[in-house]
mmCIF file of C-alpha atoms in Angstrom:
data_model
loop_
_atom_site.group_PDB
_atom_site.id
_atom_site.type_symbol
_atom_site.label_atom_id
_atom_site.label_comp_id
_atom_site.label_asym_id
_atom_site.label_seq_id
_atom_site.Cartn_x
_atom_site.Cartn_y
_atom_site.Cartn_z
ATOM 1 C CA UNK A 1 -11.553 64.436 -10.724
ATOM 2 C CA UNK A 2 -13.775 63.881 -7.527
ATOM 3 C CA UNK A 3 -16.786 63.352 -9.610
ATOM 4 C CA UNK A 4 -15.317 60.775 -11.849
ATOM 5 C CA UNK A 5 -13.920 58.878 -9.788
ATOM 6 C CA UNK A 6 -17.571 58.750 -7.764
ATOM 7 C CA UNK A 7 -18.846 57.846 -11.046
ATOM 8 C CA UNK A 8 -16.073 54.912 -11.547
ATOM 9 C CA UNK A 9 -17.127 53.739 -8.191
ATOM 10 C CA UNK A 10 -20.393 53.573 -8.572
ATOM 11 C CA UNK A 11 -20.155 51.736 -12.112
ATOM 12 C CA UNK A 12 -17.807 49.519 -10.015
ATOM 13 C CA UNK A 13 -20.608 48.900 -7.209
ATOM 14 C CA UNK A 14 -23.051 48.265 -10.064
ATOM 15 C CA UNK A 15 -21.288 45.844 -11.911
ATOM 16 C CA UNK A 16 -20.840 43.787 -8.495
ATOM 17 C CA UNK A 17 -24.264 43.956 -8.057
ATOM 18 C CA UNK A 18 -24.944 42.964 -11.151
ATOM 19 C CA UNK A 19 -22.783 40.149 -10.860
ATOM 20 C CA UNK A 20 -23.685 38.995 -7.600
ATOM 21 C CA UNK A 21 -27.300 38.954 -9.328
ATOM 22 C CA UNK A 22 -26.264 36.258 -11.832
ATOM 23 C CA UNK A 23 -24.876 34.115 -9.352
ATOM 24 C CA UNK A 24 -20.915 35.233 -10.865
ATOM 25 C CA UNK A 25 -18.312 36.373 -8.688
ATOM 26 C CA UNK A 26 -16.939 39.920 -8.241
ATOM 27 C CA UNK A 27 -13.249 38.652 -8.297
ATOM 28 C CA UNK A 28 -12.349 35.064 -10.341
ATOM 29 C CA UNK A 29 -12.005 32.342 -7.725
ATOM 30 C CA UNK A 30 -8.892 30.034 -7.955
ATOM 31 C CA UNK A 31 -9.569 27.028 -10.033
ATOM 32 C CA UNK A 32 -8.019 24.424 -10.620
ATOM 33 C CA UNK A 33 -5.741 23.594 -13.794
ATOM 34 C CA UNK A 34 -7.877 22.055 -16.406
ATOM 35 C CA UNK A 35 -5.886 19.822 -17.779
ATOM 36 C CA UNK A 36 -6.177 16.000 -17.770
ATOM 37 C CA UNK A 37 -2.421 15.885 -16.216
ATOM 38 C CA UNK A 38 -0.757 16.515 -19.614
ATOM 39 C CA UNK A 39 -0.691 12.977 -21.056
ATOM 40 C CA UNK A 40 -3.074 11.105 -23.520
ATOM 41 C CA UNK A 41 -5.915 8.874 -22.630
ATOM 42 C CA UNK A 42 -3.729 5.788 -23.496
ATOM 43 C CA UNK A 43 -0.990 6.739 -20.940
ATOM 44 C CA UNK A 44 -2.978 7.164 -18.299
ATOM 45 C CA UNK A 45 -4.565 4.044 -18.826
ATOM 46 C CA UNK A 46 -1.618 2.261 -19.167
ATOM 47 C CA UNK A 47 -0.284 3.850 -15.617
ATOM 48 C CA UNK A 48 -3.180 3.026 -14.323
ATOM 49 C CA UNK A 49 -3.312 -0.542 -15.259
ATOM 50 C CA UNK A 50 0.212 -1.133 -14.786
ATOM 51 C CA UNK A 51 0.334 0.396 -11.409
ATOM 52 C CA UNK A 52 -2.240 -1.113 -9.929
ATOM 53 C CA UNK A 53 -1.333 -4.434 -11.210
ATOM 54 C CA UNK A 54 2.398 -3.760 -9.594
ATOM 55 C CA UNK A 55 0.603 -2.825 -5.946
ATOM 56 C CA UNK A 56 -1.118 -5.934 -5.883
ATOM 57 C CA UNK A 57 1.370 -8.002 -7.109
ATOM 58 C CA UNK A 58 3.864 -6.143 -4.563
ATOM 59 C CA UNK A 59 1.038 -6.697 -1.427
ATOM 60 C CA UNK A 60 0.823 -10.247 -2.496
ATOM 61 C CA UNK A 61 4.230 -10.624 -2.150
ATOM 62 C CA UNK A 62 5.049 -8.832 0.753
ATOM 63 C CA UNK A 63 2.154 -11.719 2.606
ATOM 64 C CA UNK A 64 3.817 -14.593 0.877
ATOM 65 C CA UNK A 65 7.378 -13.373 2.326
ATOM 66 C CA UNK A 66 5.332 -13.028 5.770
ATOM 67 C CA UNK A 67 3.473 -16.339 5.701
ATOM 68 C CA UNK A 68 6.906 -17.980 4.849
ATOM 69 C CA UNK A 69 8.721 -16.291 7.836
ATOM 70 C CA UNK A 70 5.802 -18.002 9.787
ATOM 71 C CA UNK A 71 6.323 -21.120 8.538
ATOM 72 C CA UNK A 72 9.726 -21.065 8.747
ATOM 73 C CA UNK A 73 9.209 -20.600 12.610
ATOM 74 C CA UNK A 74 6.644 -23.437 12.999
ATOM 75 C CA UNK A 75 9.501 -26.010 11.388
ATOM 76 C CA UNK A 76 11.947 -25.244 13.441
ATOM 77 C CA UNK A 77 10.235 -25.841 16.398
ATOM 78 C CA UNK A 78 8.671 -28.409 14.975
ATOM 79 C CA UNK A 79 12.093 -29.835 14.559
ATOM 80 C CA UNK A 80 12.802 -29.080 17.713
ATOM 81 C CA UNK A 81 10.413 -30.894 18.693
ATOM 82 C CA UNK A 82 11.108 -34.434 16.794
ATOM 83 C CA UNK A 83 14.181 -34.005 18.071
ATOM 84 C CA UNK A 84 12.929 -34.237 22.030
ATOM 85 C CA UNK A 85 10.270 -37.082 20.717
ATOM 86 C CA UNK A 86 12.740 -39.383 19.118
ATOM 87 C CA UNK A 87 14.467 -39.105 21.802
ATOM 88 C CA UNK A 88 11.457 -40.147 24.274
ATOM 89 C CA UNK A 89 10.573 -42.931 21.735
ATOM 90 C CA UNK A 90 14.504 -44.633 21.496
ATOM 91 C CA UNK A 91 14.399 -44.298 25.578
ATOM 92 C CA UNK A 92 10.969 -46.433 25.814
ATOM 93 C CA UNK A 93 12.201 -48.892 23.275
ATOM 94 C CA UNK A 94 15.978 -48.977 25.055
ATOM 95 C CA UNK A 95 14.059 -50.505 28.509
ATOM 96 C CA UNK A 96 11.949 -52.277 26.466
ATOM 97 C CA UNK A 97 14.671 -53.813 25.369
ATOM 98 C CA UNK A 98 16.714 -54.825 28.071
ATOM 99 C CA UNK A 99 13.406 -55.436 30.620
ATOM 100 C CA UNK A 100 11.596 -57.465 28.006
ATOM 101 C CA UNK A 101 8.142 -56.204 27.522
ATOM 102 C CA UNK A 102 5.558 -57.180 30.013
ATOM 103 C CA UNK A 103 3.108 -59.822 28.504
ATOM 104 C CA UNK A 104 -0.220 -61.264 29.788
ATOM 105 C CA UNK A 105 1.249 -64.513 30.720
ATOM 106 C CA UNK A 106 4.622 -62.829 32.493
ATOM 107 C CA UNK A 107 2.064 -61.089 34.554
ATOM 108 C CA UNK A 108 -0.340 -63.536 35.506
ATOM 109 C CA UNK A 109 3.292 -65.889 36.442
ATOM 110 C CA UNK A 110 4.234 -63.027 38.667
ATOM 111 C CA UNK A 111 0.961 -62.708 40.232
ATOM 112 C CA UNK A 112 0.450 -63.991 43.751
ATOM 113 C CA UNK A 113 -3.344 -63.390 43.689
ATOM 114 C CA UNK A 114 -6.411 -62.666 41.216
ATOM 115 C CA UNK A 115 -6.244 -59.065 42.405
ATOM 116 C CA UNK A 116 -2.603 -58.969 41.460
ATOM 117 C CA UNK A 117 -2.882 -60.257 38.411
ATOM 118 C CA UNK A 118 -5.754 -57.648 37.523
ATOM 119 C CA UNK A 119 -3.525 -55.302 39.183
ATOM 120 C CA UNK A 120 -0.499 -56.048 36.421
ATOM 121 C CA UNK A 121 -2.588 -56.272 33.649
ATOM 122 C CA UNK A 122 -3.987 -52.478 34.065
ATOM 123 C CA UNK A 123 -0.567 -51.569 34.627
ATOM 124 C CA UNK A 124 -0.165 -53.011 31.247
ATOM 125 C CA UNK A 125 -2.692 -50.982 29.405
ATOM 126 C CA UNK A 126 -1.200 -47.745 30.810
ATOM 127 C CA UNK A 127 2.518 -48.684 29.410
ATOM 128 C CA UNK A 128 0.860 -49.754 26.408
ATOM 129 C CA UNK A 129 -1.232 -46.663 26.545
ATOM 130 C CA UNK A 130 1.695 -44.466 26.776
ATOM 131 C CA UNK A 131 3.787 -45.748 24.596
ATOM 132 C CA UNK A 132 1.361 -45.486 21.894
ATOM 133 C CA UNK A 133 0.688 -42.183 22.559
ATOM 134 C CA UNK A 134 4.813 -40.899 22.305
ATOM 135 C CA UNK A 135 5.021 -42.973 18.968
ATOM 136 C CA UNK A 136 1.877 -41.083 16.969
ATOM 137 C CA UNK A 137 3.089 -37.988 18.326
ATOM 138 C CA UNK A 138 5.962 -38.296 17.095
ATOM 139 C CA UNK A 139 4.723 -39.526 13.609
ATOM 140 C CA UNK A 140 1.892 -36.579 13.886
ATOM 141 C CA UNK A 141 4.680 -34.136 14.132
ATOM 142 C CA UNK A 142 6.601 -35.512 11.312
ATOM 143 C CA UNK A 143 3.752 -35.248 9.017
ATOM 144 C CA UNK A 144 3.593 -31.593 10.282
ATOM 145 C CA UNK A 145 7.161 -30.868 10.020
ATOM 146 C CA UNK A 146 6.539 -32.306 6.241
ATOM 147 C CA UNK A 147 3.482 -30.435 5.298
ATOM 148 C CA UNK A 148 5.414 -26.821 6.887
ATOM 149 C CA UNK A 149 7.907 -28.017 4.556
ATOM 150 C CA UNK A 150 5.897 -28.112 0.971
ATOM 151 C CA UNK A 151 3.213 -24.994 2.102
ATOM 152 C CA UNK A 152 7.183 -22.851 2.304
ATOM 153 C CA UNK A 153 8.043 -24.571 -1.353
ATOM 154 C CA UNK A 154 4.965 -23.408 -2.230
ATOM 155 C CA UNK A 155 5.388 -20.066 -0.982
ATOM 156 C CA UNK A 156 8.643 -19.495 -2.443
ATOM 157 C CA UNK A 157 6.737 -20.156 -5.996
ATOM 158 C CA UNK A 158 4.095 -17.808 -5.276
ATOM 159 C CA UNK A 159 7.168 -15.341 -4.736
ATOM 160 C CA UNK A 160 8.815 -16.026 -8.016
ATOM 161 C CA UNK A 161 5.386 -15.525 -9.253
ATOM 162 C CA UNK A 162 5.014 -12.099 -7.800
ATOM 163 C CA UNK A 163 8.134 -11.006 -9.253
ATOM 164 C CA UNK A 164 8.204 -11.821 -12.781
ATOM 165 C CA UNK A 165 4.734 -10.020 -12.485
ATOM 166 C CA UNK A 166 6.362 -7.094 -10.693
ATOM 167 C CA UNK A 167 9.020 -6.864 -13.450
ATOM 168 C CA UNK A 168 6.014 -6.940 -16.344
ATOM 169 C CA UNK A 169 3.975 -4.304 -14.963
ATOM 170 C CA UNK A 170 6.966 -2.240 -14.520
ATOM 171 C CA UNK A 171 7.988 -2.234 -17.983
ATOM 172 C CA UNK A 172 4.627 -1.598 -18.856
ATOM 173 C CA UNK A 173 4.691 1.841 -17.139
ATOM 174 C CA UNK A 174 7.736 2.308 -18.405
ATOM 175 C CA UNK A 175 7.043 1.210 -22.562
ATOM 176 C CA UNK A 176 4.023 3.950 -21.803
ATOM 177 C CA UNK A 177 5.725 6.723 -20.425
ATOM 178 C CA UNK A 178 8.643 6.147 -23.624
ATOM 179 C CA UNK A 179 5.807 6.113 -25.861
ATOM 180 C CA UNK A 180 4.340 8.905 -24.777
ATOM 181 C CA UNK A 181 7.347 11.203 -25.265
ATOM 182 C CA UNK A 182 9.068 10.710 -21.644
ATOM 183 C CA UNK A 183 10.088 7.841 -19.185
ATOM 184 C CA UNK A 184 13.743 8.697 -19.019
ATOM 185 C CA UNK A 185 15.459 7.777 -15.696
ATOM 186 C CA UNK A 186 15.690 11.226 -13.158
ATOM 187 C CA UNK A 187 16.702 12.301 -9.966
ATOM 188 C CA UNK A 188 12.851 13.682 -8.255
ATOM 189 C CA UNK A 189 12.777 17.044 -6.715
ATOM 190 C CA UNK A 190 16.014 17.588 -3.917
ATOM 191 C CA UNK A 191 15.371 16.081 -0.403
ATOM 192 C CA UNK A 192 13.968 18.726 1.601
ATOM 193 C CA UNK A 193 13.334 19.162 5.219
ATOM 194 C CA UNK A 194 9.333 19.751 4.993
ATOM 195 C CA UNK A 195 9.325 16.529 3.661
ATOM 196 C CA UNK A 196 10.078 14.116 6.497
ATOM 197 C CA UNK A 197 6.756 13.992 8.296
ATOM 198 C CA UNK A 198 5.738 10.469 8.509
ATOM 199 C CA UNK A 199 1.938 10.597 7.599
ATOM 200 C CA UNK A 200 -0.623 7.824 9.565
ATOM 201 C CA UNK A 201 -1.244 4.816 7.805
ATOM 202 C CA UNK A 202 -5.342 4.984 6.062
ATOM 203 C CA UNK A 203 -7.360 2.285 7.285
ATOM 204 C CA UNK A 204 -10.818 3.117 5.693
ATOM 205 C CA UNK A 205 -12.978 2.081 3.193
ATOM 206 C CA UNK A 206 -13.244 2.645 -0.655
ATOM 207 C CA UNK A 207 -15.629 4.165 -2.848
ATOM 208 C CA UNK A 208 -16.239 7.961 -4.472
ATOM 209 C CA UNK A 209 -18.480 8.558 -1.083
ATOM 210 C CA UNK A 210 -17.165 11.750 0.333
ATOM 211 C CA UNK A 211 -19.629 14.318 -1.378
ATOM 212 C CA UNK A 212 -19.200 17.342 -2.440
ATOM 213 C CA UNK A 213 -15.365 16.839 -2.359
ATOM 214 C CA UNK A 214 -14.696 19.397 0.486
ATOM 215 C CA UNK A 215 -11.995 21.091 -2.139
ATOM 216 C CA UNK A 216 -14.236 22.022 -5.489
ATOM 217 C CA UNK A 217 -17.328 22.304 -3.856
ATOM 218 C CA UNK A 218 -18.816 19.483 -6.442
ATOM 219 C CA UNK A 219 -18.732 15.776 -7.145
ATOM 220 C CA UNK A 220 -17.179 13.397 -4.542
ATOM 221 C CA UNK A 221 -14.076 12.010 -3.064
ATOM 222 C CA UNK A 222 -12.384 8.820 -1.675
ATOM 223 C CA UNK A 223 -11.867 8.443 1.893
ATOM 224 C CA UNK A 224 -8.065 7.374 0.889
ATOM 225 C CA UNK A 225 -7.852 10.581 -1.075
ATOM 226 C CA UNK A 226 -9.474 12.407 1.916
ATOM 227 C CA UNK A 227 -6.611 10.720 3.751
ATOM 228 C CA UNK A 228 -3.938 11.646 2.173
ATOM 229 C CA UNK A 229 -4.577 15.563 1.521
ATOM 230 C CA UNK A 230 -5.386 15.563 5.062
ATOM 231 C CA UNK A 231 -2.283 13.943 6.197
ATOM 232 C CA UNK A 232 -0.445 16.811 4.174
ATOM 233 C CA UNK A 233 -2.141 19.364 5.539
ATOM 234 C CA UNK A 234 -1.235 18.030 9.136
ATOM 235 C CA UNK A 235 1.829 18.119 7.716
ATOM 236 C CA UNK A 236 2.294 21.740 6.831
ATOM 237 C CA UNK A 237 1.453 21.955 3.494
ATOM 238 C CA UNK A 238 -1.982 24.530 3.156
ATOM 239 C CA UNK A 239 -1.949 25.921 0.158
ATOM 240 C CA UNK A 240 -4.820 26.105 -1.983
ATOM 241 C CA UNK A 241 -5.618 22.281 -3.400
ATOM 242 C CA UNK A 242 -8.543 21.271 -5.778
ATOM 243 C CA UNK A 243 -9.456 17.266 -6.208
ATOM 244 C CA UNK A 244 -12.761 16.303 -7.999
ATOM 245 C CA UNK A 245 -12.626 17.826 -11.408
ATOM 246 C CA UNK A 246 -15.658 16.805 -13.808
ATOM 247 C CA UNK A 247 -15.261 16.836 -18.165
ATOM 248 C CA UNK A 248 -11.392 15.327 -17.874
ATOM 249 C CA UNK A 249 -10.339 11.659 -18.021
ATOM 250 C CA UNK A 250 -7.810 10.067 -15.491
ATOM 251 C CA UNK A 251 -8.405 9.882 -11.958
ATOM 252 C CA UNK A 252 -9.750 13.444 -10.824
ATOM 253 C CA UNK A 253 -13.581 12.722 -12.170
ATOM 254 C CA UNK A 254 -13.331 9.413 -10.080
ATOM 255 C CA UNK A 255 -12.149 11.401 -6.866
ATOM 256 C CA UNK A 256 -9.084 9.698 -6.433
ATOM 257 C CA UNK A 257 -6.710 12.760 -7.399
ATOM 258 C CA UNK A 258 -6.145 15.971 -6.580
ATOM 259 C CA UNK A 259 -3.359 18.750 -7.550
ATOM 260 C CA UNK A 260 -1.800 21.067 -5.263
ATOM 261 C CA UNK A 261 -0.928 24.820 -6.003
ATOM 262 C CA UNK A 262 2.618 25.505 -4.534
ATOM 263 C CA UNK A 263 2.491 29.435 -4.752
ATOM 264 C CA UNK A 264 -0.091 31.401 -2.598
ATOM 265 C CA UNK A 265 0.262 34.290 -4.583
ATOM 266 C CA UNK A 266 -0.191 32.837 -7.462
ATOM 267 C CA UNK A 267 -2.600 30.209 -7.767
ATOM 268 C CA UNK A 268 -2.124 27.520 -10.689
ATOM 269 C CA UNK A 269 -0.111 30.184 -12.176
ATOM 270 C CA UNK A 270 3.567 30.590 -13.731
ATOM 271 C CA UNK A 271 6.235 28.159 -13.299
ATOM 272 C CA UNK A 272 7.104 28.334 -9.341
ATOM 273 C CA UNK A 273 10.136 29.244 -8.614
ATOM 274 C CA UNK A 274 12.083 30.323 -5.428
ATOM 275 C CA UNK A 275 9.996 29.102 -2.091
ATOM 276 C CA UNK A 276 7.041 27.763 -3.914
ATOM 277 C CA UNK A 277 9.648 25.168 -5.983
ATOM 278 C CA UNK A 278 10.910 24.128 -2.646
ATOM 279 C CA UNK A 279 7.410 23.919 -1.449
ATOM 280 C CA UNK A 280 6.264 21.835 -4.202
ATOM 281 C CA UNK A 281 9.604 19.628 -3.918
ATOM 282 C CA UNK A 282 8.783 19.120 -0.368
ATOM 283 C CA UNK A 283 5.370 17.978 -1.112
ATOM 284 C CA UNK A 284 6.492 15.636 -4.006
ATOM 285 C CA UNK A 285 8.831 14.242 -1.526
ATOM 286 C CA UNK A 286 6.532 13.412 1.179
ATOM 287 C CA UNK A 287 3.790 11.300 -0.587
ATOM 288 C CA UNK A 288 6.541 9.823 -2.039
ATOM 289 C CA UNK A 289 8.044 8.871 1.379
ATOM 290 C CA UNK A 290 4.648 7.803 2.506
ATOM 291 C CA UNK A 291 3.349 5.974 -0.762
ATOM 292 C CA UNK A 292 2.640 2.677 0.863
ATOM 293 C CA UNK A 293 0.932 4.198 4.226
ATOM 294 C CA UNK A 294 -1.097 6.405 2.027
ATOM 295 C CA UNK A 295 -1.530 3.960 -1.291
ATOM 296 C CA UNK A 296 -0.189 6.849 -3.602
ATOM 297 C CA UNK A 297 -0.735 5.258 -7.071
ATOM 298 C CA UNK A 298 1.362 7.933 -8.672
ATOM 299 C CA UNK A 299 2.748 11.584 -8.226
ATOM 300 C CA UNK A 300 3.744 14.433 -10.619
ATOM 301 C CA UNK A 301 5.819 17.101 -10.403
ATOM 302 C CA UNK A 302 7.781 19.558 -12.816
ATOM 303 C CA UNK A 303 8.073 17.401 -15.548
ATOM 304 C CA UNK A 304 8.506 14.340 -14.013
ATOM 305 C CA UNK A 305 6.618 11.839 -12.592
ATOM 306 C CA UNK A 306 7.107 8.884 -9.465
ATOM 307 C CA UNK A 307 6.163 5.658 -9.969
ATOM 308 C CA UNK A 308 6.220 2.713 -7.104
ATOM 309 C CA UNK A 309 7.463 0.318 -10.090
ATOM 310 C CA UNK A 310 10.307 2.844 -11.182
ATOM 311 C CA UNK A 311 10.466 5.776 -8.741
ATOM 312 C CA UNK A 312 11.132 9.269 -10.863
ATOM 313 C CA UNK A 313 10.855 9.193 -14.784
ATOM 314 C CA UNK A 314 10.574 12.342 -17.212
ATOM 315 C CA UNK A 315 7.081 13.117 -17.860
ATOM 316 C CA UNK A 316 6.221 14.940 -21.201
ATOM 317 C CA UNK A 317 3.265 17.869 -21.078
ATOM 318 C CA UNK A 318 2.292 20.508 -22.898
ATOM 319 C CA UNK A 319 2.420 23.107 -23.410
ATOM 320 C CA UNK A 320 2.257 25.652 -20.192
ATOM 321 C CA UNK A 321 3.093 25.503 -16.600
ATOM 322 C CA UNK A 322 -0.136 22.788 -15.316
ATOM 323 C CA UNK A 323 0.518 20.468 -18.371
ATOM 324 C CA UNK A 324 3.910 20.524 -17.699
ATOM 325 C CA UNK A 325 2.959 20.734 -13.638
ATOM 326 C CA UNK A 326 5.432 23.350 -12.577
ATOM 327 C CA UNK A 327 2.572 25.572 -10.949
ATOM 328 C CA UNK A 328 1.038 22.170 -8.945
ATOM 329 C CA UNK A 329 2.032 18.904 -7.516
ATOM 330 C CA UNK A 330 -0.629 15.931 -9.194
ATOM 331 C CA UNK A 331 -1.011 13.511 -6.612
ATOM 332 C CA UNK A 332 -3.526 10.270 -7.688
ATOM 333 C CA UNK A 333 -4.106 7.288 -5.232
ATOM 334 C CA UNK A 334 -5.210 3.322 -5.607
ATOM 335 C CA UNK A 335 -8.259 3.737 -4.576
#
């Protein structure tokens, strides 16, 4: 027995040695699911498309509503202001009124000298001066007040614009998912605790310029994507994740997805189940919670998918555990 198990060692050193020779690994690494996220071409086109054109219909929005709270400011004290003017201008023409208004030939009468009557006449200018000056401010901030007045109109139209888009791309998303064999209204994984971290808004640029992705080892990245895995990670979550992922359609050859396992013991495996389901619902829940600091374009998760148009629909795979994405949370971002 001593002798063949030497023997079963040593064919086990050689074939390591062998392997190692030919560049292949001893022991299979973990890789990730090769799927292209268990929908067709079309869908994730469509999601794509329709997502997309909801985020920048939604950040369009969200400036108009901002640039209309500004204006909405500036008229009021703007009003404010016509208010205090008018007042100033019925004041200058009130004495105006009961002095009479002081004419070259009432001043030169009332002069006593030359010097006097130069004297009265300067005096003049400077009423006339001032008085000139309160009346075009006030007409300067009427024309103001009026132009604050159409530029909100005008916002208020862009908003009703937004919308209506808002509504189309959402039933886009929606007439895809349907067609595609889910799309159904669900509840998303249960709240968990791990999911409340609040990740750091990304600020960076754009672009598939991160190379290799730091994950697989090959291709490239996003500095968003970089972003947002990092942000998890900071946030607990360290299992094994793999982003760029070459031969597949959707956003993993373009760097701007990546899909998290949720069981250590079982990479990309079987359906999770116990603490890796809670894992994996705790990680659905927290790019959720921090889609617009991260610009999450969409996330998957046991058979269902989050949308920022329609927040959690069915989502139809198949056939085994990473179509259906019940070993792995799909995260895909904007950009």
């Amino acid at each position: 027995m001593a002798h063949a198990r030497s023997r079963v060692s040593l064919v086990a050193v050689l074939f390591a040695a062998a392997f190692a020779l030919i560049g292949l690994p001893a022991e299979p690494a973990a890789a990730a699911p090769t799927d292209d996220e268990g929908g067709t071409a079309t869908l994730r086109k469509q999601l794509d498309t329709a997502t997309k054109g909801f985020l920048a219909a939604q950040n369009t929005l969200n400036s108009s509503k901002k640039r209309q709270q500004e204006l909405t400011a500036q008229l009021a004290q703007l009003e404010r202001d016509l208010v205090v003017k008018t007042e100033m201008i019925g004041e200058v023409a009130n004495v105006a009124y009961r002095r009479g208004r002081l004419g070259p030939i009432s001043a030169m009468l009332n002069s006593t000298s030359p010097e006097g009557f130069i004297d009265r006449a300067a005096a003049l200018d400077a009423v006339a001066a001032t008085e000139d000056k309160k009346l075009r401010d006030l007409i300067d901030t009427k024309d103001e007040a009026a132009r604050a007045k159409l530029a909100i109109d005008g916002e208020i139209r862009e908003q009703q614009k937004q919308v209506q888009v808002m509504a189309a791309r959402k039933t886009q998303a929606e007439t895809a998912l349907k067609e595609a064999g889910g799309g159904e209204n669900a509840s998303g994984p249960p709240v968990g605790s791990g999911a409340t971290a609040v990740a750091a808004r990304f600020t960076g640029g754009s672009g598939c310029t991160i190379r290799p992705d730091p994950t697989s080892k090959q291709g490239c990245i996003t500095p968003r994507l970089s972003h947002a895995y990092k942000q998890a990670k900071a946030a607990g979550f360290n299992i094994f994740l793999s982003c760029y992922r070459d031969g597949s359609s959707g956003e993993h050859p373009e760097g701007k997805a990546c899909d998290f396992a949720v069981d250590a013991d079982n990479i990309f495996g079987g359906t999770a189940s116990g603490a890796a389901r809670t894992y994996g619902n705790n990680l659905a829940r927290f790019y959720v919670n921090n889609a617009s600091r991260l610009g999450v374009l969409y996330v998957i998760w046991f058979r269902q998918i989050w949308l920022p148009s329609s927040g959690w629909k069915s989502y139809s795979g198949c056939c085994g555990p990473s179509e259906l994405h019940t070993n792995h949370v799909h995260l895909s971002v904007i950009s």
